Coordinates of C-alpha atoms and ligand atoms in Angstrom, one line a residue:
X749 CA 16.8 10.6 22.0
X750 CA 16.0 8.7 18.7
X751 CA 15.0 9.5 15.5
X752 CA 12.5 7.4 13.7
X753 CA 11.0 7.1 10.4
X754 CA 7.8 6.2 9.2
X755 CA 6.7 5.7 5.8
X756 CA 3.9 6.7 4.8
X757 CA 3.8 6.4 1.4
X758 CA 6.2 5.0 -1.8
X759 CA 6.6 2.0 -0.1
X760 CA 5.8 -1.1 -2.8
X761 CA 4.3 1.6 -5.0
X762 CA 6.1 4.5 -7.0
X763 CA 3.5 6.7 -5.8
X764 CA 2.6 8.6 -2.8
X765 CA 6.2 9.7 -1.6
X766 CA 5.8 11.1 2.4
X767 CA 8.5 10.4 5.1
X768 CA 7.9 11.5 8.7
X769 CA 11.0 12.1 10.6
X770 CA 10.5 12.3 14.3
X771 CA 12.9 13.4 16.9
X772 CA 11.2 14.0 20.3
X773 CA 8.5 16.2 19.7
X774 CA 9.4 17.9 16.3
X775 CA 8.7 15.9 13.1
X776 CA 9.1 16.4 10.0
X777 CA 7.6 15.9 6.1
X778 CA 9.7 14.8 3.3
X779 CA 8.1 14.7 0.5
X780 CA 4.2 15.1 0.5
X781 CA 3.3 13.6 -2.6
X782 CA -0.2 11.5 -3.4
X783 CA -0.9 7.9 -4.2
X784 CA -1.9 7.0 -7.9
X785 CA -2.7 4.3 -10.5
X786 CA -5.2 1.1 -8.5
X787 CA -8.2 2.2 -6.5
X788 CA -6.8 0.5 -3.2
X789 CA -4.0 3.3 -3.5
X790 CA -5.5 6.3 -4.4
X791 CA -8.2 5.3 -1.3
X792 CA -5.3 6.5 0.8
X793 CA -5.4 9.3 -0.3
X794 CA -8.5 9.7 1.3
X795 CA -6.9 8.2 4.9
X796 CA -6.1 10.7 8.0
X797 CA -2.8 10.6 8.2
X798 CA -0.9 9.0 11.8
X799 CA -0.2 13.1 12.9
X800 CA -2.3 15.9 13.0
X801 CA -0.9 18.5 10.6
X802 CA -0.8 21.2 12.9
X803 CA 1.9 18.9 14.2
X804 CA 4.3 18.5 11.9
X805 CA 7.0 21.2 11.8
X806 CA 8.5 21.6 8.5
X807 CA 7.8 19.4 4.9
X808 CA 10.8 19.0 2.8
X809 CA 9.9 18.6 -1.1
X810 CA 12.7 16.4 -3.0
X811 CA 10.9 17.6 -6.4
X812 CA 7.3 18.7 -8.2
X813 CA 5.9 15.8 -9.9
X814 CA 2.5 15.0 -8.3
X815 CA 3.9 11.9 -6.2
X816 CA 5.9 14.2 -4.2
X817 CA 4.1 17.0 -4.1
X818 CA 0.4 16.8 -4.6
X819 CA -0.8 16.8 -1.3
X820 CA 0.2 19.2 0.1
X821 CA -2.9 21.6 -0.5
X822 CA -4.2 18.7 1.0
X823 CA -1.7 18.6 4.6
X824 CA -2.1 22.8 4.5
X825 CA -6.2 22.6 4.4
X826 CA -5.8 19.8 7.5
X827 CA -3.7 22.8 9.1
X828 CA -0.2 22.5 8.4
X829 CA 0.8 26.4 8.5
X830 CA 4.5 26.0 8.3
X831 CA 7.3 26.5 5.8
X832 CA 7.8 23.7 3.1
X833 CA 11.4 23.9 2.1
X834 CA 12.4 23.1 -2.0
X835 CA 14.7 24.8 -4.6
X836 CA 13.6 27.2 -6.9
X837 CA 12.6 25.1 -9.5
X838 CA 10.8 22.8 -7.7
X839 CA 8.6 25.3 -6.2
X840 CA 7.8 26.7 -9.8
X841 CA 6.8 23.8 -11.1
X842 CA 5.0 23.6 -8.2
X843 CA 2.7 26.9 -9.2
X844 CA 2.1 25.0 -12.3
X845 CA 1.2 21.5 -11.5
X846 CA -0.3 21.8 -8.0
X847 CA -3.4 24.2 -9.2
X848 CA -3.8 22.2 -12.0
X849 CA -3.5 19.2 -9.8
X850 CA -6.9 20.5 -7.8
X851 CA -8.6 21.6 -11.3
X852 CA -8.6 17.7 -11.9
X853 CA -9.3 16.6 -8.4
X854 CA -12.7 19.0 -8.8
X855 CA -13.2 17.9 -12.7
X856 CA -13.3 14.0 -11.4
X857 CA -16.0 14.7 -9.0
X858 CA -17.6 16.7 -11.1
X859 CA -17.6 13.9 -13.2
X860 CA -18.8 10.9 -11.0
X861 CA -21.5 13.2 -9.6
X862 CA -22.7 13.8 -13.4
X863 CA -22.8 10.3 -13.6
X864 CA -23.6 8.8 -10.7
X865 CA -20.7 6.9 -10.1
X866 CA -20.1 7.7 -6.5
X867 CA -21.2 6.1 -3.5
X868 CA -20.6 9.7 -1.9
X869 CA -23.4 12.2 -2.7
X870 CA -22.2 14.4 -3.6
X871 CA -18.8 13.1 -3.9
X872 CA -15.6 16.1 -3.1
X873 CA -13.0 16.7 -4.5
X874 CA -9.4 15.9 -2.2
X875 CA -9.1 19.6 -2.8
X876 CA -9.8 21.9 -5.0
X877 CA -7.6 24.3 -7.8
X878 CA -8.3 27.3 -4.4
X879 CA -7.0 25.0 -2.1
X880 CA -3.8 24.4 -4.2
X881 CA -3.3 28.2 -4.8
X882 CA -3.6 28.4 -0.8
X883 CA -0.7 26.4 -0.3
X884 CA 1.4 28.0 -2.5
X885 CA 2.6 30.6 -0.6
X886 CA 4.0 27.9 2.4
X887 CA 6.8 26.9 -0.5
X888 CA 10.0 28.7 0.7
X889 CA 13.3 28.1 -1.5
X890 CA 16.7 27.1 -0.6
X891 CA 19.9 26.9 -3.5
X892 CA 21.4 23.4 -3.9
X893 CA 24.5 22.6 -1.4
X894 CA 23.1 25.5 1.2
X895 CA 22.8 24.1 4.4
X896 CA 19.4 25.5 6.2
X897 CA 17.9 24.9 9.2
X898 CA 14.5 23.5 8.6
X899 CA 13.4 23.1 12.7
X900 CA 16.2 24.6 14.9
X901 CA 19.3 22.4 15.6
X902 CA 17.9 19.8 12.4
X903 CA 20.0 21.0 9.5
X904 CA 19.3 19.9 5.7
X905 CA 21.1 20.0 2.5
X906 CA 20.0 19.7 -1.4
X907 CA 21.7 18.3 -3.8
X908 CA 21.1 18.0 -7.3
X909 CA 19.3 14.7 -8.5
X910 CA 18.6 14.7 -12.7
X911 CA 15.5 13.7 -13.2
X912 CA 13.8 17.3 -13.8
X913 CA 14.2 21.0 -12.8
X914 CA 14.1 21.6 -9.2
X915 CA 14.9 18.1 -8.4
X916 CA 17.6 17.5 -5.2
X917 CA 18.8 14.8 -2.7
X918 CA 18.3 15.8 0.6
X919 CA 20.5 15.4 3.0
X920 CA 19.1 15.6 6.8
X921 CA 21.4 16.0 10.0
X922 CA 19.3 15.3 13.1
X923 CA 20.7 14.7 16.8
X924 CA 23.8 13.8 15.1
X925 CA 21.8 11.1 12.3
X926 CA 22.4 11.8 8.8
X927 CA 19.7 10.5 6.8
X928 CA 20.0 10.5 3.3
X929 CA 16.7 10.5 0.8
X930 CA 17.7 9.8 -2.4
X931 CA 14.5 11.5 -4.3
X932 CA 13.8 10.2 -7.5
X933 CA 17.2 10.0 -9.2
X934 CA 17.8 11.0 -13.1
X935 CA 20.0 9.1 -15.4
X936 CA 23.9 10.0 -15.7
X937 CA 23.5 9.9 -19.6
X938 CA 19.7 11.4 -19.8
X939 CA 19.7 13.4 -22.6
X940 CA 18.3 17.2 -21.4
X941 CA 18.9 17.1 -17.7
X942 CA 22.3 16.9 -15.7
X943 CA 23.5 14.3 -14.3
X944 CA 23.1 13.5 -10.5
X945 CA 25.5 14.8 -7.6
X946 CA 27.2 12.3 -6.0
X947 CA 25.9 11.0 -3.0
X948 CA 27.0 12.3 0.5
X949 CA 28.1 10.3 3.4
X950 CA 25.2 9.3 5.9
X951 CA 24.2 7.1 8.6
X952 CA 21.0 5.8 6.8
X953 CA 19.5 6.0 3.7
X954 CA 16.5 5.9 1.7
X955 CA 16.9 4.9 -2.2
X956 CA 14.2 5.0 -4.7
X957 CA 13.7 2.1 -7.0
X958 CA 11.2 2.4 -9.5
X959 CA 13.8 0.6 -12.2
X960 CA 15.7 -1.5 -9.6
X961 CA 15.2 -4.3 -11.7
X962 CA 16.0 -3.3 -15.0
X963 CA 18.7 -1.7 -17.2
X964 CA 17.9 1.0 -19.5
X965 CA 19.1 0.6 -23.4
X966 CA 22.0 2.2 -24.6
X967 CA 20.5 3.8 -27.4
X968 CA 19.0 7.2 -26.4
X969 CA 15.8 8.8 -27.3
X970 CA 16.6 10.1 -30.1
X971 CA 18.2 6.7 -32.2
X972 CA 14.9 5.0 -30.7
X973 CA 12.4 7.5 -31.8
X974 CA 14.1 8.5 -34.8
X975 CA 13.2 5.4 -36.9
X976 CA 9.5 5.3 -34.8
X977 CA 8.3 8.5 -36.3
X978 CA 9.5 8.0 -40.0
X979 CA 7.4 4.5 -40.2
X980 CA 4.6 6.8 -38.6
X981 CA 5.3 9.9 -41.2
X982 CA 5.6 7.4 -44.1
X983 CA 1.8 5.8 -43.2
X984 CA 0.8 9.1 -42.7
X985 CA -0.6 8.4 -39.6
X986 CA -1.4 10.2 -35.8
X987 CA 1.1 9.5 -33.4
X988 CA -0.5 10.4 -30.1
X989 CA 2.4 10.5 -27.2
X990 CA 0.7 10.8 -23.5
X991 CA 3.7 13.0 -21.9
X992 CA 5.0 14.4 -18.4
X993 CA 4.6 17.9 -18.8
X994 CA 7.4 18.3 -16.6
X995 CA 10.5 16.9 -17.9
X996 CA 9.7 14.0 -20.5
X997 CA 7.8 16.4 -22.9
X998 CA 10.6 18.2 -22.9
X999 CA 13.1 15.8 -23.7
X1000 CA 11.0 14.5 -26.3
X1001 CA 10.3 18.1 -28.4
X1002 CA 14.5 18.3 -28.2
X1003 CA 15.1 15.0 -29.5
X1004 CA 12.2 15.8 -32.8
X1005 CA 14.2 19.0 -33.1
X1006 CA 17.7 17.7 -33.6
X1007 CA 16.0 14.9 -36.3
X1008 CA 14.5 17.6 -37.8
X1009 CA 17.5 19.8 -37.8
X1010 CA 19.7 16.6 -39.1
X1011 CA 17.5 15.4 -42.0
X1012 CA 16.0 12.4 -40.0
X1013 CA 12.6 13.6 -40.0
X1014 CA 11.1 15.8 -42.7
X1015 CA 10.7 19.5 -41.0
X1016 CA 7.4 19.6 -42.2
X1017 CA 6.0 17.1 -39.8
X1018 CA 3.7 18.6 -38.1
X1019 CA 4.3 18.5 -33.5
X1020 CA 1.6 19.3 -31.2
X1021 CA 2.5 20.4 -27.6
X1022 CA -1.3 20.2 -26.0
X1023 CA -0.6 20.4 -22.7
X1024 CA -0.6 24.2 -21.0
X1025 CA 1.4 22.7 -18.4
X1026 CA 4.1 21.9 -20.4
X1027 CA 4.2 24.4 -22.6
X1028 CA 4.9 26.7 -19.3
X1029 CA 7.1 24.1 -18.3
X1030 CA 9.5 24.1 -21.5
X1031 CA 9.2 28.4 -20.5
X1032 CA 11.2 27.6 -17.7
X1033 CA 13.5 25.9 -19.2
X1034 CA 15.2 29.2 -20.4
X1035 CA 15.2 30.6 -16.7
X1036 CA 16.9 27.2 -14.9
X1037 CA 20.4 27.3 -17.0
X1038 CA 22.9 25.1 -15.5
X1039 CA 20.5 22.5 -14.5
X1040 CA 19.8 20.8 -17.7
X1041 CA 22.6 20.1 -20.7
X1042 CA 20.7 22.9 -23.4
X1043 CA 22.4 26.0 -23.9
X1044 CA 20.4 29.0 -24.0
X1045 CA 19.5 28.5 -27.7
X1046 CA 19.0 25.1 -27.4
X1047 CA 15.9 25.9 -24.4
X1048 CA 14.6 28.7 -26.7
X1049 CA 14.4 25.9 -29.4
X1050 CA 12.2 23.5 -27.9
X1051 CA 9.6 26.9 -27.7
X1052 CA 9.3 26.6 -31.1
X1053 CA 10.0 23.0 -31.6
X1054 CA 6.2 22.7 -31.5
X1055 CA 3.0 24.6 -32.0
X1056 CA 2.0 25.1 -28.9
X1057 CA -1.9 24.4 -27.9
X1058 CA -2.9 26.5 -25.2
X1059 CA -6.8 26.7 -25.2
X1060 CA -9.1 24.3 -25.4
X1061 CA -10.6 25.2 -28.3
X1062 CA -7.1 25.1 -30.4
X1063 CA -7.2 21.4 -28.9
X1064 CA -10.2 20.4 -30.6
X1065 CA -9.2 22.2 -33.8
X1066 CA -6.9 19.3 -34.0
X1067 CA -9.0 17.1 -34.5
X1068 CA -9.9 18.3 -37.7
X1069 CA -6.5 17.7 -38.9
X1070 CA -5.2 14.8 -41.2
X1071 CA -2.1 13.3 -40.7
X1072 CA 1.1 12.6 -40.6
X1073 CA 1.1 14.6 -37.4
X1074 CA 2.4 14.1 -34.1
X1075 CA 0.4 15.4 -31.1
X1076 CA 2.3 15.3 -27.4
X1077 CA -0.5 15.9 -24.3
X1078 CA -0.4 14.9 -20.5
X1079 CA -1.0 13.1 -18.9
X1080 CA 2.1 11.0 -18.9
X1081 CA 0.1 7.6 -17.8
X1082 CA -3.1 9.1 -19.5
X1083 CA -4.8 9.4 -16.0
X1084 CA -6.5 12.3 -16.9
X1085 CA -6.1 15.8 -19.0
X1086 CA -6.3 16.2 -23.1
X1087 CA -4.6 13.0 -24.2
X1088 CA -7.5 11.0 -23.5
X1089 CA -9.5 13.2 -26.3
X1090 CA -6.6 12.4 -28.1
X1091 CA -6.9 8.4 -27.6
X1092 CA -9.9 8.4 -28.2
X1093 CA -10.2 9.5 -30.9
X1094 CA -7.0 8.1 -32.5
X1095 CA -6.6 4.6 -30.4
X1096 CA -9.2 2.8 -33.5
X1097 CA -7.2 3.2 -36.1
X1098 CA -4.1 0.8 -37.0
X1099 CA -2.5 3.6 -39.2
X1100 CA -2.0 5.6 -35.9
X1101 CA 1.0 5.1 -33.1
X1102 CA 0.3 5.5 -29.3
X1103 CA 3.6 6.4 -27.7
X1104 CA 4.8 5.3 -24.0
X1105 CA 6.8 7.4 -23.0
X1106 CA 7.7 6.5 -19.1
X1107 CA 7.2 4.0 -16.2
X1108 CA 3.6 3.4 -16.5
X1109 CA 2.2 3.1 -12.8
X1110 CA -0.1 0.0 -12.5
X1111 CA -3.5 0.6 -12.6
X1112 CA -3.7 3.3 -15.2
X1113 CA -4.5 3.2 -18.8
X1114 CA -0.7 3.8 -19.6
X1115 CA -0.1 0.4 -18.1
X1116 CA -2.9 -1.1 -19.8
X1117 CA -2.0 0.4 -23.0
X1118 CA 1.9 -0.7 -22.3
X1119 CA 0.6 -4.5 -21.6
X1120 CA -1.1 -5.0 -25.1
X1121 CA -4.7 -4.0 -23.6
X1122 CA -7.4 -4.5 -26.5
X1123 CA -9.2 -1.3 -25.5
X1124 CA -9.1 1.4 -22.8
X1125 CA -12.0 2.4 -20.8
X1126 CA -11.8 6.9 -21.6
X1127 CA -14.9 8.8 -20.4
X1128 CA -17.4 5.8 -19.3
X1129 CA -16.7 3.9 -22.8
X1130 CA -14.3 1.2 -24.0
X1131 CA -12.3 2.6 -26.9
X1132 CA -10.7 -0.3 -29.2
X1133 CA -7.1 -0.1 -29.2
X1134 CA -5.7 -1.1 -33.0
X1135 CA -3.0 1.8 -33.5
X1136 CA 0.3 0.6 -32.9
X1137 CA 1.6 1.0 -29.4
X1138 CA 5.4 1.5 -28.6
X1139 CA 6.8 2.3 -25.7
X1140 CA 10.3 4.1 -25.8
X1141 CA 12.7 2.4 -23.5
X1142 CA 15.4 5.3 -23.8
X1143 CA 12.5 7.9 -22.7
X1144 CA 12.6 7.3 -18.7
X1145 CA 14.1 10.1 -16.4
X1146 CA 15.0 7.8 -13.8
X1147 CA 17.7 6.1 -13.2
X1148 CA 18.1 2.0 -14.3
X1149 CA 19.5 -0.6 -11.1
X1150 CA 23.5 -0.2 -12.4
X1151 CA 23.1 3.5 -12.4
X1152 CA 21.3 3.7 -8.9
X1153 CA 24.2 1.2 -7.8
X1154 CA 26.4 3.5 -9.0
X1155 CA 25.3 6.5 -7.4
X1156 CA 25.0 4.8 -3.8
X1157 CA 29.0 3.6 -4.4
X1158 CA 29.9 7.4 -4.5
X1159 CA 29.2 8.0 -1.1
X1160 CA 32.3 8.1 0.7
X1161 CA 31.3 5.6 3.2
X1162 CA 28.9 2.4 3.8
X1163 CA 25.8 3.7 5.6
X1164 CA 24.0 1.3 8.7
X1165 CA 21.1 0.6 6.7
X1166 CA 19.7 1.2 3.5
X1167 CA 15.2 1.8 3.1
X1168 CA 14.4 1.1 -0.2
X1169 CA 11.4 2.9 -1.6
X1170 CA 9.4 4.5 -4.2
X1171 CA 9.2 1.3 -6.4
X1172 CA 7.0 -1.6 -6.9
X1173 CA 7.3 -4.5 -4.6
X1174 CA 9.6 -6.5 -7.3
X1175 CA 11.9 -4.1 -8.3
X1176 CA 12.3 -2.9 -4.9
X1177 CA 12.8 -6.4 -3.5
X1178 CA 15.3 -7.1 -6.2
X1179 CA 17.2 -4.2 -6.0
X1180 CA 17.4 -4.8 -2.1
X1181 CA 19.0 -8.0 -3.2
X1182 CA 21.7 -6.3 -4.9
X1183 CA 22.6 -3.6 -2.5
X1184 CA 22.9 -6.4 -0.1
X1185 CA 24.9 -8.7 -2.1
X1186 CA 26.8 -6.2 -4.2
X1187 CA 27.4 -3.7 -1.6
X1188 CA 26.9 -5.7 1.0
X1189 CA 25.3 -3.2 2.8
X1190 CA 21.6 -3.8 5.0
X1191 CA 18.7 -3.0 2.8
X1192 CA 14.8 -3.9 4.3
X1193 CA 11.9 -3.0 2.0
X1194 CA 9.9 -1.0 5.1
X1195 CA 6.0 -1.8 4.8
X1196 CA 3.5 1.3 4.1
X1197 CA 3.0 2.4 7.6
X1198 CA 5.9 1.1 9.3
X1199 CA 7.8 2.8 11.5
X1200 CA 11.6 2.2 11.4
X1201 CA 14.7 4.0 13.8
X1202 CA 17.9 5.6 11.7
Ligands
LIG308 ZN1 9.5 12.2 -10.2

């Protein structure tokens, strides 16, 4: 009997991460993560999915950032009941971003009701911050390089990946397939989190390729901010850096502390973490030794590497504040949260910095921002955009094309066909072109929806 794939999401898009995995009448989820940036994704969102939920059997999470994970309060309200399978770190990040993750979904539809903007009266939420702490207890964990048994006789492996706490390859043995799903892969040389596992022989695979057609910079985050955040001190200015409360705002507080600690920076600066999220992200930190590169004193450092912001009303105290001063806040792609107080109220002046400090999906202000936009459109108004905008090449925790390359020439033998995913349609396109000329291996580019055998 086969086994077949269909993708369902991160297919020409970074977003929206959800494999189905069918073998007779058992299928399987990995990854159950939601579509962002452009309307005409995020609609999906909103689109029954080809299965009922009650249906599918098991959901395998490759890691916690919100295009892997975030909707799953969503598949558990349509009925989905079962177990959903991740490491220990992924499922407590989970029970930090997911809840939050409905908070905004219910905020934003507060919002357009408020205002009128929806068609839908009154518009929903996808699901609310209840709905998230529903799902919760589904989220069952599994140590890297066990092997479990997700659905009887299907056997799955993790292995770690990088790119932030919790995050694993899986490896899935089926009716004698093994299908390999890459997840979203971190950088051999990233400066906080180890390295990725090599990758294990399979049949078929599916590769991520949000930077399959670029190469990182050899400098690392801290040479390339370093130099940043002096000009900014010297102007005395506000450097506002949207973050990833999971992972990137971590990296970034290390690399301020060690140019603190070596002179580069004047320790007085003054570092904003305003982000609750992250600042219970950078907690766990301490617990998840041995995935990251930062000793024990090291992860106690970034605690205090910042003043941490936790309620809302610390928040707006900053605003008070003169500068220099640098404030980090999520969201990452400023989609939504506490940086977009920030930016708005910091974005006017040219004496100020806005820092980038990931891949900016298309369609959100962090792509506009990254493109040179002359203003950004934050709470129904167009706020001018003359601070200075830089966007940190060295910052990204995913892996460039060489490195992804690299990681598919350590598995020990050429799989039948490579799926490339979870990038947007020109990266993934040319980094199908390399596997297949470089490797010479098959690589297709499977369409949103598509159904495709192993
Ligand atoms: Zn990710």
């Amino acid at each position: 009997m086969s086994v077949n794939i269909t993708f369902l999401g991160g297919t020409g898009t970074v977003t929206g991460s959800k494999y189905l995995v069918r073998h007779g009448d058992e299928s399987l989820m990995v990854d159950c993560g939601l579509f962002q940036g452009y309307k005409l994704l995020r609609l999906r969102n909103w689109t029954p999915l080809p299965i009922d939920a009650d249906q599918v059997s098991a959901v395998l999470l490759t890691h916690a950032h919100l295009d892997h994970s975030g909707y799953l309060p969503l598949l558990a309200k349509q009925g989905f009941s079962r177990h959903v399978y991740a490491t220990s770190g992924t499922r407590d990040l989970c029970r930090i971003l997911l809840p939050d993750s409905g908070h905004i979904q219910e905020e934003d539809a507060e919002f357009a009701n408020r205002h009128g903007f929806s068609k839908h009266a009154p518009a929903l939420p996808l699901y609310t911050r209840q709905d998230a702490l529903d799902c919760l207890p589904l989220l069952k964990t599994i140590e890297f390089g066990k092997t479990f048994q997700p659905i009887p006789g299907w056997r799955a492996t993790f292995t770690p990946a990088g790119h932030i706490l919790g995050a694993a390859s899986v490896l899935l043995e089926v009716a004698g397939r093994r299908i390999l799903f890459s997840g979203d892969l971190g950088r051999p040389d990233d400066l906080i989190m180890n390295p990725p596992a090599s990758a294990p022989a399979a049949d078929t695979v599916l590769i991520e390729s949000t930077y399959g057609d670029r190469t990182h910079p050899t400098e690392d985050v801290i040479a390339e901010l370093g130099p940043v955040l002096q000009k900014l001190a010297k102007r005395g200015g506000v450097a506002v850096i949207p973050v990833f409360a999971v992972g990137r705002a971590q990296a970034l507080l290390h690399a301020i502390h060690q140019l603190k600690l070596r002179g580069d920076l004047p320790s007085s600066l003054p570092v904003f973490l305003d982000s609750p999220m992250a600042v219970n992200t950078t907690h766990l930190f301490e617990h998840h030794q041995g995935e990251h590169r930062l000793s024990s004193k090291e992860a106690l450092a970034l605690t205090h590497a910042a003043t941490m912001v936790s309620s809302t009303d610390e928040s707006r105290a900053l605003a008070s504040r003169h500068g220099p001063m640098v404030i980090l806040s999520a969201s990452g792609m400023a989609t939504g949260g506490r940086v977009l107080h920030h930016l708005a109220l910091y974005a006017g002046n040219h004496r100020n910095m806005i820092i980038l400090t990931g891949f900016q999906v298309p369609g959100t202000r962090g792509a506009t921002l990254a493109s040179g936009g002359k203003s950004v459109r934050i709470h129904g108004r167009d706020v001018p955009v003359k601070a200075e905008v830089v966007q940190l090449q060295s910052a990204s925790a995913h892996a460039d094309a060489n490195q992804i390359l690299a990681w598919l020439r350590t598995m020990p033998e050429a799989p039948n066909q490579v799926y490339v995913v979870h990038g947007e349609l020109g990266p993934s396109d040319e980094l199908r072109k390399r596997i297949k000329h470089e490797l010479g291996w098959r690589a297709i580019v499977p369409e949103h929806g598509s159904t495709w055998p192993t």
